[in-house]
Amino acid sequence: MNGMQSKVKIIYFSLRDSKASQIELSRRKFISLSFSAFAIVLLLVSAFLAFSTNFYQDLEISSLAKLNKHLNAQLVGLNNELIQIETRVNDLEREDDELRIIADLPKIDSDTRDVGVGGFTYVNDEMAMDSKDLMQQILGYQQVLDKMERRIRLAQISREQVRNKFGENARVLKHTPSIRPIIDGRIRDKFGMRIHPILDKIRNHPGVDIAAERGTEIFASAAGVVEKVVTKYTLNRGYGKQVIINHGMGLRTRYGHLSKILVTKGEKVHRWQPIGLVGDTGLATGPHLHYEVIKEGKKQDPLRYMLDMD
Ligand SMILES: [Zn+2]
């Protein structure tokens, strides 16, 4: 090319025979040709760019759609699990309500249990969701899960209360006089005012008299500790040889007129443990057991504490 002239010479070599050839162009023609070439290249590049951008966008959109569908399916899966958990929590609470009734504990109302799901809707396969919907839904799940966790925790606390109450009830039952201390013993004299069989005067009878043969076994009517053992007595006075058992909870039982005592002071006894034998020590017309139930120092009608009576 020679810039000094108004013509441009292009010299090129053939690869086949290494022969030099040349084209001579006017400067103007060369410039216009160069521009055309440049324009074609530009066009090609921009076409390529436009094509590839579209292509990647399409790719992105389709992968986002796939992701969305996948997330939606995941949410539906979560839904179903949540519904199952909620069903179980409902069952747990229903069982808890029943146990509380049996244990004689106050009912936990549904407000306290916070049962309502509160505006949350479970999604399904058909729902089309944008990212805002998705976020909303995920927040909703979080709230539902929090609520479920609170409900389970409350049910656990309640279960503990029921367990304690049952334990307490069992302890109370174990220590409450509830049997007739002599098997097949006949109630001869009841609790309350009566004409005394020996003194022939109206006297209050603070217990029951259960007639049985001398030497018949007498059983502790509940668990407790032997509080008092009386072996020395005056002839024809009082209850003779006697045992007093402290059952706790302010409850005591007294067993009088015994011919023999089988326990010692301070000994722990259980219901149905033999504690002595029937006799007529003290003021008695014949062999029988004088049995008292004392609550907070006050004599009670022992028949009310004989739950095995028919
Ligand atoms: Zn008596």
PDB file of C-alpha atoms and ligand atoms in Angstrom:
ATOM      1  CA  MET A   1       0.000   0.000   0.000  1.00  0.00           C
ATOM      2  CA  ASN A   2       1.293   3.349  -0.855  1.00  0.00           C
ATOM      3  CA  GLY A   3      -0.275   6.169   1.176  1.00  0.00           C
ATOM      4  CA  MET A   4       1.477   8.835  -0.859  1.00  0.00           C
ATOM      5  CA  GLN A   5      -0.582   8.047  -3.949  1.00  0.00           C
ATOM      6  CA  SER A   6      -4.358   8.209  -4.113  1.00  0.00           C
ATOM      7  CA  LYS A   7      -4.300   4.535  -4.969  1.00  0.00           C
ATOM      8  CA  VAL A   8      -3.906   1.550  -2.659  1.00  0.00           C
ATOM      9  CA  LYS A   9      -2.046  -1.504  -3.784  1.00  0.00           C
ATOM     10  CA  ILE A  10      -2.673  -4.764  -2.035  1.00  0.00           C
ATOM     11  CA  ILE A  11      -0.003  -7.377  -2.628  1.00  0.00           C
ATOM     12  CA  TYR A  12      -0.762 -10.935  -1.610  1.00  0.00           C
ATOM     13  CA  PHE A  13       0.924 -14.289  -2.019  1.00  0.00           C
ATOM     14  CA  SER A  14      -0.758 -17.446  -3.177  1.00  0.00           C
ATOM     15  CA  LEU A  15      -0.090 -20.257  -0.698  1.00  0.00           C
ATOM     16  CA  ARG A  16       0.000 -22.794  -3.521  1.00  0.00           C
ATOM     17  CA  ASP A  17       2.853 -21.430  -5.600  1.00  0.00           C
ATOM     18  CA  SER A  18       4.166 -18.563  -3.498  1.00  0.00           C
ATOM     19  CA  LYS A  19       3.531 -16.270  -6.451  1.00  0.00           C
ATOM     20  CA  ALA A  20       2.895 -12.682  -5.566  1.00  0.00           C
ATOM     21  CA  SER A  21      -0.238 -11.098  -6.932  1.00  0.00           C
ATOM     22  CA  GLN A  22      -1.479  -7.577  -6.531  1.00  0.00           C
ATOM     23  CA  ILE A  23      -4.716  -5.617  -6.620  1.00  0.00           C
ATOM     24  CA  GLU A  24      -4.798  -1.947  -7.104  1.00  0.00           C
ATOM     25  CA  LEU A  25      -7.655  -0.016  -5.568  1.00  0.00           C
ATOM     26  CA  SER A  26      -8.507   3.646  -5.444  1.00  0.00           C
ATOM     27  CA  ARG A  27      -8.195   5.096  -1.938  1.00  0.00           C
ATOM     28  CA  ARG A  28     -11.909   5.805  -1.783  1.00  0.00           C
ATOM     29  CA  LYS A  29     -12.815   2.289  -2.829  1.00  0.00           C
ATOM     30  CA  PHE A  30     -10.422   0.867  -0.257  1.00  0.00           C
ATOM     31  CA  ILE A  31     -11.998   2.936   2.502  1.00  0.00           C
ATOM     32  CA  SER A  32     -15.545   1.991   1.554  1.00  0.00           C
ATOM     33  CA  LEU A  33     -14.545  -1.692   1.308  1.00  0.00           C
ATOM     34  CA  SER A  34     -12.913  -1.497   4.747  1.00  0.00           C
ATOM     35  CA  PHE A  35     -16.034   0.045   6.195  1.00  0.00           C
ATOM     36  CA  SER A  36     -18.206  -2.637   4.639  1.00  0.00           C
ATOM     37  CA  ALA A  37     -16.011  -5.364   6.087  1.00  0.00           C
ATOM     38  CA  PHE A  38     -16.067  -3.722   9.477  1.00  0.00           C
ATOM     39  CA  ALA A  39     -19.858  -3.336   9.311  1.00  0.00           C
ATOM     40  CA  ILE A  40     -20.286  -7.016   8.430  1.00  0.00           C
ATOM     41  CA  VAL A  41     -18.066  -8.086  11.333  1.00  0.00           C
ATOM     42  CA  LEU A  42     -19.975  -5.788  13.682  1.00  0.00           C
ATOM     43  CA  LEU A  43     -23.277  -7.177  12.490  1.00  0.00           C
ATOM     44  CA  LEU A  44     -22.088 -10.755  12.947  1.00  0.00           C
ATOM     45  CA  VAL A  45     -20.765 -10.065  16.449  1.00  0.00           C
ATOM     46  CA  SER A  46     -23.944  -8.315  17.578  1.00  0.00           C
ATOM     47  CA  ALA A  47     -26.091 -11.080  16.088  1.00  0.00           C
ATOM     48  CA  PHE A  48     -24.061 -13.644  17.971  1.00  0.00           C
ATOM     49  CA  LEU A  49     -24.330 -11.683  21.184  1.00  0.00           C
ATOM     50  CA  ALA A  50     -28.096 -11.237  20.811  1.00  0.00           C
ATOM     51  CA  PHE A  51     -28.518 -14.927  20.126  1.00  0.00           C
ATOM     52  CA  SER A  52     -26.381 -16.104  23.002  1.00  0.00           C
ATOM     53  CA  THR A  53     -28.040 -13.727  25.508  1.00  0.00           C
ATOM     54  CA  ASN A  54     -31.455 -15.019  24.551  1.00  0.00           C
ATOM     55  CA  PHE A  55     -30.187 -18.521  24.781  1.00  0.00           C
ATOM     56  CA  TYR A  56     -28.828 -18.059  28.300  1.00  0.00           C
ATOM     57  CA  GLN A  57     -31.931 -16.223  29.387  1.00  0.00           C
ATOM     58  CA  ASP A  58     -34.073 -19.064  28.123  1.00  0.00           C
ATOM     59  CA  LEU A  59     -31.799 -21.495  29.900  1.00  0.00           C
ATOM     60  CA  GLU A  60     -32.053 -19.511  33.125  1.00  0.00           C
ATOM     61  CA  ILE A  61     -35.831 -19.216  32.917  1.00  0.00           C
ATOM     62  CA  SER A  62     -36.259 -22.903  32.316  1.00  0.00           C
ATOM     63  CA  SER A  63     -33.945 -23.795  35.192  1.00  0.00           C
ATOM     64  CA  LEU A  64     -35.788 -21.347  37.484  1.00  0.00           C
ATOM     65  CA  ALA A  65     -39.076 -22.881  36.458  1.00  0.00           C
ATOM     66  CA  LYS A  66     -37.670 -26.291  37.275  1.00  0.00           C
ATOM     67  CA  LEU A  67     -36.457 -25.035  40.641  1.00  0.00           C
ATOM     68  CA  ASN A  68     -39.824 -23.463  41.333  1.00  0.00           C
ATOM     69  CA  LYS A  69     -41.602 -26.694  40.523  1.00  0.00           C
ATOM     70  CA  HIS A  70     -39.153 -28.596  42.708  1.00  0.00           C
ATOM     71  CA  LEU A  71     -39.656 -26.155  45.594  1.00  0.00           C
ATOM     72  CA  ASN A  72     -43.398 -26.387  45.192  1.00  0.00           C
ATOM     73  CA  ALA A  73     -43.211 -30.162  45.389  1.00  0.00           C
ATOM     74  CA  GLN A  74     -41.008 -29.849  48.484  1.00  0.00           C
ATOM     75  CA  LEU A  75     -43.567 -27.537  50.082  1.00  0.00           C
ATOM     76  CA  VAL A  76     -46.347 -29.995  49.385  1.00  0.00           C
ATOM     77  CA  GLY A  77     -44.200 -32.690  51.020  1.00  0.00           C
ATOM     78  CA  LEU A  78     -43.667 -30.435  54.037  1.00  0.00           C
ATOM     79  CA  ASN A  79     -47.390 -29.779  54.131  1.00  0.00           C
ATOM     80  CA  ASN A  80     -48.203 -33.437  54.397  1.00  0.00           C
ATOM     81  CA  GLU A  81     -45.642 -33.974  57.136  1.00  0.00           C
ATOM     82  CA  LEU A  82     -46.975 -30.974  59.046  1.00  0.00           C
ATOM     83  CA  ILE A  83     -50.524 -32.262  58.745  1.00  0.00           C
ATOM     84  CA  GLN A  84     -49.392 -35.640  60.109  1.00  0.00           C
ATOM     85  CA  ILE A  85     -47.557 -33.986  62.996  1.00  0.00           C
ATOM     86  CA  GLU A  86     -50.596 -31.850  63.751  1.00  0.00           C
ATOM     87  CA  THR A  87     -52.812 -34.943  63.808  1.00  0.00           C
ATOM     88  CA  ARG A  88     -50.436 -36.588  66.264  1.00  0.00           C
ATOM     89  CA  VAL A  89     -50.304 -33.495  68.456  1.00  0.00           C
ATOM     90  CA  ASN A  90     -54.111 -33.423  68.440  1.00  0.00           C
ATOM     91  CA  ASP A  91     -54.173 -37.093  69.528  1.00  0.00           C
ATOM     92  CA  LEU A  92     -51.596 -36.386  72.220  1.00  0.00           C
ATOM     93  CA  GLU A  93     -53.688 -33.520  73.576  1.00  0.00           C
ATOM     94  CA  ARG A  94     -56.882 -35.572  73.507  1.00  0.00           C
ATOM     95  CA  GLU A  95     -55.175 -38.360  75.481  1.00  0.00           C
ATOM     96  CA  ASP A  96     -53.808 -35.753  77.849  1.00  0.00           C
ATOM     97  CA  ASP A  97     -57.303 -34.328  78.411  1.00  0.00           C
ATOM     98  CA  GLU A  98     -58.579 -37.808  79.297  1.00  0.00           C
ATOM     99  CA  LEU A  99     -55.663 -38.531  81.631  1.00  0.00           C
ATOM    100  CA  ARG A 100     -56.199 -35.196  83.381  1.00  0.00           C
ATOM    101  CA  ILE A 101     -59.849 -36.109  83.999  1.00  0.00           C
ATOM    102  CA  ILE A 102     -58.810 -39.475  85.475  1.00  0.00           C
ATOM    103  CA  ALA A 103     -56.095 -37.811  87.592  1.00  0.00           C
ATOM    104  CA  ASP A 104     -58.615 -35.188  88.769  1.00  0.00           C
ATOM    105  CA  LEU A 105     -56.554 -32.317  87.338  1.00  0.00           C
ATOM    106  CA  PRO A 106     -58.151 -29.164  85.843  1.00  0.00           C
ATOM    107  CA  LYS A 107     -58.710 -29.167  82.084  1.00  0.00           C
ATOM    108  CA  ILE A 108     -56.302 -27.185  79.896  1.00  0.00           C
ATOM    109  CA  ASP A 109     -58.519 -25.084  77.602  1.00  0.00           C
ATOM    110  CA  SER A 110     -57.834 -24.847  73.882  1.00  0.00           C
ATOM    111  CA  ASP A 111     -56.834 -21.175  74.183  1.00  0.00           C
ATOM    112  CA  THR A 112     -53.981 -22.164  76.462  1.00  0.00           C
ATOM    113  CA  ARG A 113     -53.067 -25.048  74.215  1.00  0.00           C
ATOM    114  CA  ASP A 114     -53.110 -22.526  71.308  1.00  0.00           C
ATOM    115  CA  VAL A 115     -54.746 -25.005  68.968  1.00  0.00           C
ATOM    116  CA  GLY A 116     -55.782 -22.596  66.148  1.00  0.00           C
ATOM    117  CA  VAL A 117     -53.544 -22.538  63.050  1.00  0.00           C
ATOM    118  CA  GLY A 118     -54.354 -18.832  62.566  1.00  0.00           C
ATOM    119  CA  GLY A 119     -54.663 -17.833  58.892  1.00  0.00           C
ATOM    120  CA  PHE A 120     -52.125 -20.316  57.627  1.00  0.00           C
ATOM    121  CA  THR A 121     -53.100 -22.178  54.459  1.00  0.00           C
ATOM    122  CA  TYR A 122     -51.494 -25.344  53.337  1.00  0.00           C
ATOM    123  CA  VAL A 123     -50.337 -25.262  49.704  1.00  0.00           C
ATOM    124  CA  ASN A 124     -51.174 -27.821  47.069  1.00  0.00           C
ATOM    125  CA  ASP A 125     -49.696 -28.910  43.737  1.00  0.00           C
ATOM    126  CA  GLU A 126     -51.951 -26.616  41.707  1.00  0.00           C
ATOM    127  CA  MET A 127     -50.934 -23.399  43.419  1.00  0.00           C
ATOM    128  CA  ALA A 128     -48.717 -21.176  41.290  1.00  0.00           C
ATOM    129  CA  MET A 129     -46.413 -19.231  43.573  1.00  0.00           C
ATOM    130  CA  ASP A 130     -44.032 -16.386  42.947  1.00  0.00           C
ATOM    131  CA  SER A 131     -41.023 -15.833  45.165  1.00  0.00           C
ATOM    132  CA  LYS A 132     -43.019 -13.528  47.477  1.00  0.00           C
ATOM    133  CA  ASP A 133     -45.641 -16.234  47.961  1.00  0.00           C
ATOM    134  CA  LEU A 134     -42.881 -18.722  48.651  1.00  0.00           C
ATOM    135  CA  MET A 135     -41.319 -16.523  51.321  1.00  0.00           C
ATOM    136  CA  GLN A 136     -44.724 -15.989  52.871  1.00  0.00           C
ATOM    137  CA  GLN A 137     -45.353 -19.703  52.881  1.00  0.00           C
ATOM    138  CA  ILE A 138     -41.992 -20.508  54.449  1.00  0.00           C
ATOM    139  CA  LEU A 139     -42.646 -17.931  57.195  1.00  0.00           C
ATOM    140  CA  GLY A 140     -46.026 -19.568  57.719  1.00  0.00           C
ATOM    141  CA  TYR A 141     -44.381 -22.973  58.167  1.00  0.00           C
ATOM    142  CA  GLN A 142     -42.010 -21.514  60.698  1.00  0.00           C
ATOM    143  CA  GLN A 143     -44.924 -20.146  62.722  1.00  0.00           C
ATOM    144  CA  VAL A 144     -46.852 -23.398  62.520  1.00  0.00           C
ATOM    145  CA  LEU A 145     -43.763 -25.348  63.628  1.00  0.00           C
ATOM    146  CA  ASP A 146     -43.159 -22.939  66.538  1.00  0.00           C
ATOM    147  CA  LYS A 147     -46.765 -23.332  67.609  1.00  0.00           C
ATOM    148  CA  MET A 148     -46.541 -27.120  67.334  1.00  0.00           C
ATOM    149  CA  GLU A 149     -43.393 -27.118  69.445  1.00  0.00           C
ATOM    150  CA  ARG A 150     -45.149 -25.064  72.150  1.00  0.00           C
ATOM    151  CA  ARG A 151     -48.108 -27.442  72.128  1.00  0.00           C
ATOM    152  CA  ILE A 152     -45.856 -30.489  72.473  1.00  0.00           C
ATOM    153  CA  ARG A 153     -43.937 -28.840  75.308  1.00  0.00           C
ATOM    154  CA  LEU A 154     -47.184 -28.035  77.128  1.00  0.00           C
ATOM    155  CA  ALA A 155     -48.370 -31.625  76.650  1.00  0.00           C
ATOM    156  CA  GLN A 156     -45.080 -32.855  78.129  1.00  0.00           C
ATOM    157  CA  ILE A 157     -45.466 -30.609  81.178  1.00  0.00           C
ATOM    158  CA  SER A 158     -49.041 -31.821  81.581  1.00  0.00           C
ATOM    159  CA  ARG A 159     -47.922 -35.467  81.291  1.00  0.00           C
ATOM    160  CA  GLU A 160     -45.472 -34.825  84.115  1.00  0.00           C
ATOM    161  CA  GLN A 161     -48.272 -33.337  86.258  1.00  0.00           C
ATOM    162  CA  VAL A 162     -50.472 -36.359  85.531  1.00  0.00           C
ATOM    163  CA  ARG A 163     -47.629 -38.712  86.450  1.00  0.00           C
ATOM    164  CA  ASN A 164     -47.031 -36.845  89.726  1.00  0.00           C
ATOM    165  CA  LYS A 165     -50.741 -36.766  90.518  1.00  0.00           C
ATOM    166  CA  PHE A 166     -51.076 -40.496  89.850  1.00  0.00           C
ATOM    167  CA  GLY A 167     -48.050 -41.113  92.085  1.00  0.00           C
ATOM    168  CA  GLU A 168     -49.568 -38.872  94.758  1.00  0.00           C
ATOM    169  CA  ASN A 169     -52.971 -40.575  94.428  1.00  0.00           C
ATOM    170  CA  ALA A 170     -51.315 -43.981  94.719  1.00  0.00           C
ATOM    171  CA  ARG A 171     -49.473 -42.806  97.826  1.00  0.00           C
ATOM    172  CA  VAL A 172     -52.690 -41.439  99.353  1.00  0.00           C
ATOM    173  CA  LEU A 173     -54.517 -44.693  98.581  1.00  0.00           C
ATOM    174  CA  LYS A 174     -51.698 -46.742 100.061  1.00  0.00           C
ATOM    175  CA  HIS A 175     -51.858 -44.765 103.304  1.00  0.00           C
ATOM    176  CA  THR A 176     -55.631 -44.430 103.671  1.00  0.00           C
ATOM    177  CA  PRO A 177     -57.319 -47.062 105.890  1.00  0.00           C
ATOM    178  CA  SER A 178     -59.551 -49.012 103.545  1.00  0.00           C
ATOM    179  CA  ILE A 179     -60.049 -52.564 104.814  1.00  0.00           C
ATOM    180  CA  ARG A 180     -61.752 -54.355 107.668  1.00  0.00           C
ATOM    181  CA  PRO A 181     -58.777 -55.305 109.935  1.00  0.00           C
ATOM    182  CA  ILE A 182     -60.201 -58.800 110.546  1.00  0.00           C
ATOM    183  CA  ILE A 183     -61.204 -61.078 107.702  1.00  0.00           C
ATOM    184  CA  ASP A 184     -64.810 -62.193 108.158  1.00  0.00           C
ATOM    185  CA  GLY A 185     -65.002 -60.360 111.489  1.00  0.00           C
ATOM    186  CA  ARG A 186     -68.563 -59.445 112.491  1.00  0.00           C
ATOM    187  CA  ILE A 187     -69.282 -55.826 113.350  1.00  0.00           C
ATOM    188  CA  ARG A 188     -70.790 -56.043 116.823  1.00  0.00           C
ATOM    189  CA  ASP A 189     -70.923 -52.415 117.848  1.00  0.00           C
ATOM    190  CA  LYS A 190     -70.946 -49.406 115.589  1.00  0.00           C
ATOM    191  CA  PHE A 191     -69.570 -45.887 115.872  1.00  0.00           C
ATOM    192  CA  GLY A 192     -71.531 -43.247 117.782  1.00  0.00           C
ATOM    193  CA  MET A 193     -73.824 -43.049 120.791  1.00  0.00           C
ATOM    194  CA  ARG A 194     -74.810 -46.373 122.319  1.00  0.00           C
ATOM    195  CA  ILE A 195     -75.709 -47.969 125.605  1.00  0.00           C
ATOM    196  CA  HIS A 196     -72.449 -49.320 126.955  1.00  0.00           C
ATOM    197  CA  PRO A 197     -72.706 -53.118 127.246  1.00  0.00           C
ATOM    198  CA  ILE A 198     -71.005 -53.249 130.624  1.00  0.00           C
ATOM    199  CA  LEU A 199     -71.538 -49.798 132.116  1.00  0.00           C
ATOM    200  CA  ASP A 200     -75.204 -49.813 130.946  1.00  0.00           C
ATOM    201  CA  LYS A 201     -75.001 -46.071 130.336  1.00  0.00           C
ATOM    202  CA  ILE A 202     -75.319 -44.015 127.158  1.00  0.00           C
ATOM    203  CA  ARG A 203     -71.788 -43.465 125.979  1.00  0.00           C
ATOM    204  CA  ASN A 204     -70.190 -42.337 122.757  1.00  0.00           C
ATOM    205  CA  HIS A 205     -68.453 -45.219 121.031  1.00  0.00           C
ATOM    206  CA  PRO A 206     -65.494 -43.725 119.163  1.00  0.00           C
ATOM    207  CA  GLY A 207     -64.870 -46.794 116.972  1.00  0.00           C
ATOM    208  CA  VAL A 208     -66.316 -50.128 115.889  1.00  0.00           C
ATOM    209  CA  ASP A 209     -66.156 -53.441 117.687  1.00  0.00           C
ATOM    210  CA  ILE A 210     -65.422 -56.428 115.485  1.00  0.00           C
ATOM    211  CA  ALA A 211     -66.092 -59.779 117.099  1.00  0.00           C
ATOM    212  CA  ALA A 212     -63.771 -62.711 116.377  1.00  0.00           C
ATOM    213  CA  GLU A 213     -62.269 -65.681 118.133  1.00  0.00           C
ATOM    214  CA  ARG A 214     -59.392 -65.098 120.500  1.00  0.00           C
ATOM    215  CA  GLY A 215     -56.085 -65.309 118.593  1.00  0.00           C
ATOM    216  CA  THR A 216     -57.533 -64.241 115.242  1.00  0.00           C
ATOM    217  CA  GLU A 217     -55.034 -62.168 113.209  1.00  0.00           C
ATOM    218  CA  ILE A 218     -55.551 -58.421 113.020  1.00  0.00           C
ATOM    219  CA  PHE A 219     -54.227 -56.597 109.942  1.00  0.00           C
ATOM    220  CA  ALA A 220     -53.019 -53.036 109.490  1.00  0.00           C
ATOM    221  CA  SER A 221     -55.721 -51.274 107.477  1.00  0.00           C
ATOM    222  CA  ALA A 222     -53.171 -49.144 105.534  1.00  0.00           C
ATOM    223  CA  ALA A 223     -49.453 -48.455 105.282  1.00  0.00           C
ATOM    224  CA  GLY A 224     -47.916 -46.434 108.073  1.00  0.00           C
ATOM    225  CA  VAL A 225     -45.593 -46.407 111.052  1.00  0.00           C
ATOM    226  CA  VAL A 226     -46.365 -47.949 114.448  1.00  0.00           C
ATOM    227  CA  GLU A 227     -46.629 -44.859 116.633  1.00  0.00           C
ATOM    228  CA  LYS A 228     -47.628 -46.415 119.916  1.00  0.00           C
ATOM    229  CA  VAL A 229     -47.620 -49.891 121.438  1.00  0.00           C
ATOM    230  CA  VAL A 230     -49.430 -50.298 124.797  1.00  0.00           C
ATOM    231  CA  THR A 231     -48.652 -53.532 126.639  1.00  0.00           C
ATOM    232  CA  LYS A 232     -49.311 -52.459 130.222  1.00  0.00           C
ATOM    233  CA  TYR A 233     -52.953 -51.980 131.098  1.00  0.00           C
ATOM    234  CA  THR A 234     -55.353 -51.998 134.002  1.00  0.00           C
ATOM    235  CA  LEU A 235     -57.723 -54.926 134.313  1.00  0.00           C
ATOM    236  CA  ASN A 236     -61.250 -54.110 133.145  1.00  0.00           C
ATOM    237  CA  ARG A 237     -60.300 -50.597 132.098  1.00  0.00           C
ATOM    238  CA  GLY A 238     -59.679 -48.982 128.748  1.00  0.00           C
ATOM    239  CA  TYR A 239     -58.626 -50.679 125.533  1.00  0.00           C
ATOM    240  CA  GLY A 240     -56.074 -53.037 127.100  1.00  0.00           C
ATOM    241  CA  LYS A 241     -53.123 -54.013 124.901  1.00  0.00           C
ATOM    242  CA  GLN A 242     -53.261 -51.739 121.888  1.00  0.00           C
ATOM    243  CA  VAL A 243     -51.453 -50.506 118.799  1.00  0.00           C
ATOM    244  CA  ILE A 244     -51.713 -47.073 117.191  1.00  0.00           C
ATOM    245  CA  ILE A 245     -50.509 -46.672 113.613  1.00  0.00           C
ATOM    246  CA  ASN A 246     -49.736 -43.271 112.086  1.00  0.00           C
ATOM    247  CA  HIS A 247     -50.552 -43.334 108.354  1.00  0.00           C
ATOM    248  CA  GLY A 248     -49.477 -39.766 107.620  1.00  0.00           C
ATOM    249  CA  MET A 249     -51.806 -37.094 106.184  1.00  0.00           C
ATOM    250  CA  GLY A 250     -53.216 -36.676 109.722  1.00  0.00           C
ATOM    251  CA  LEU A 251     -54.619 -40.230 109.757  1.00  0.00           C
ATOM    252  CA  ARG A 252     -54.196 -42.753 112.596  1.00  0.00           C
ATOM    253  CA  THR A 253     -55.799 -46.080 113.461  1.00  0.00           C
ATOM    254  CA  ARG A 254     -56.125 -47.680 116.880  1.00  0.00           C
ATOM    255  CA  TYR A 255     -56.454 -51.439 117.521  1.00  0.00           C
ATOM    256  CA  GLY A 256     -57.547 -52.347 121.073  1.00  0.00           C
ATOM    257  CA  HIS A 257     -58.190 -55.318 123.417  1.00  0.00           C
ATOM    258  CA  LEU A 258     -55.407 -57.377 121.750  1.00  0.00           C
ATOM    259  CA  SER A 259     -54.211 -60.626 123.312  1.00  0.00           C
ATOM    260  CA  LYS A 260     -50.826 -60.311 121.592  1.00  0.00           C
ATOM    261  CA  ILE A 261     -48.958 -57.535 119.778  1.00  0.00           C
ATOM    262  CA  LEU A 262     -46.884 -58.533 116.715  1.00  0.00           C
ATOM    263  CA  VAL A 263     -45.188 -55.165 115.952  1.00  0.00           C
ATOM    264  CA  THR A 264     -42.850 -52.783 117.739  1.00  0.00           C
ATOM    265  CA  LYS A 265     -42.914 -49.014 118.084  1.00  0.00           C
ATOM    266  CA  GLY A 266     -41.399 -47.236 115.067  1.00  0.00           C
ATOM    267  CA  GLU A 267     -41.893 -50.222 112.784  1.00  0.00           C
ATOM    268  CA  LYS A 268     -43.068 -49.529 109.245  1.00  0.00           C
ATOM    269  CA  VAL A 269     -46.105 -51.551 108.325  1.00  0.00           C
ATOM    270  CA  HIS A 270     -48.033 -52.153 105.136  1.00  0.00           C
ATOM    271  CA  ARG A 271     -51.711 -52.861 104.541  1.00  0.00           C
ATOM    272  CA  TRP A 272     -52.629 -56.459 105.390  1.00  0.00           C
ATOM    273  CA  GLN A 273     -49.592 -56.888 107.651  1.00  0.00           C
ATOM    274  CA  PRO A 274     -50.582 -58.801 110.832  1.00  0.00           C
ATOM    275  CA  ILE A 275     -50.033 -56.456 113.785  1.00  0.00           C
ATOM    276  CA  GLY A 276     -51.652 -58.384 116.620  1.00  0.00           C
ATOM    277  CA  LEU A 277     -54.134 -61.043 117.744  1.00  0.00           C
ATOM    278  CA  VAL A 278     -57.715 -60.659 118.959  1.00  0.00           C
ATOM    279  CA  GLY A 279     -58.193 -60.732 122.774  1.00  0.00           C
ATOM    280  CA  ASP A 280     -60.257 -59.184 125.555  1.00  0.00           C
ATOM    281  CA  THR A 281     -57.660 -57.173 127.463  1.00  0.00           C
ATOM    282  CA  GLY A 282     -58.973 -54.014 129.112  1.00  0.00           C
ATOM    283  CA  LEU A 283     -62.693 -53.417 129.484  1.00  0.00           C
ATOM    284  CA  ALA A 284     -64.269 -56.075 127.222  1.00  0.00           C
ATOM    285  CA  THR A 285     -67.180 -58.480 127.464  1.00  0.00           C
ATOM    286  CA  GLY A 286     -65.540 -61.003 125.176  1.00  0.00           C
ATOM    287  CA  PRO A 287     -62.835 -61.341 122.530  1.00  0.00           C
ATOM    288  CA  HIS A 288     -63.185 -58.558 119.953  1.00  0.00           C
ATOM    289  CA  LEU A 289     -61.207 -55.809 118.254  1.00  0.00           C
ATOM    290  CA  HIS A 290     -61.933 -52.198 119.118  1.00  0.00           C
ATOM    291  CA  TYR A 291     -60.948 -50.337 115.931  1.00  0.00           C
ATOM    292  CA  GLU A 292     -60.714 -46.553 115.566  1.00  0.00           C
ATOM    293  CA  VAL A 293     -59.921 -44.262 112.663  1.00  0.00           C
ATOM    294  CA  ILE A 294     -58.691 -40.830 113.762  1.00  0.00           C
ATOM    295  CA  LYS A 295     -58.311 -37.891 111.389  1.00  0.00           C
ATOM    296  CA  GLU A 296     -56.605 -34.718 112.649  1.00  0.00           C
ATOM    297  CA  GLY A 297     -57.360 -35.915 116.204  1.00  0.00           C
ATOM    298  CA  LYS A 298     -61.076 -36.449 115.531  1.00  0.00           C
ATOM    299  CA  LYS A 299     -62.608 -39.911 115.682  1.00  0.00           C
ATOM    300  CA  GLN A 300     -64.200 -40.966 112.398  1.00  0.00           C
ATOM    301  CA  ASP A 301     -66.745 -43.658 111.628  1.00  0.00           C
ATOM    302  CA  PRO A 302     -64.455 -46.586 110.668  1.00  0.00           C
ATOM    303  CA  LEU A 303     -67.172 -48.068 108.446  1.00  0.00           C
ATOM    304  CA  ARG A 304     -66.546 -45.198 106.068  1.00  0.00           C
ATOM    305  CA  TYR A 305     -62.950 -46.460 105.827  1.00  0.00           C
ATOM    306  CA  MET A 306     -63.849 -50.043 105.022  1.00  0.00           C
ATOM    307  CA  LEU A 307     -64.054 -50.025 101.261  1.00  0.00           C
ATOM    308  CA  ASP A 308     -63.910 -53.827 101.032  1.00  0.00           C
ATOM    309  CA  MET A 309     -67.270 -54.143 102.802  1.00  0.00           C
ATOM    310  CA  ASP A 310     -70.088 -55.636 100.835  1.00  0.00           C
TER     311      ASP A 310
HETATM  312 ZN    ZN B   1     -65.156 -50.671 121.207  1.00  0.00          ZN
END
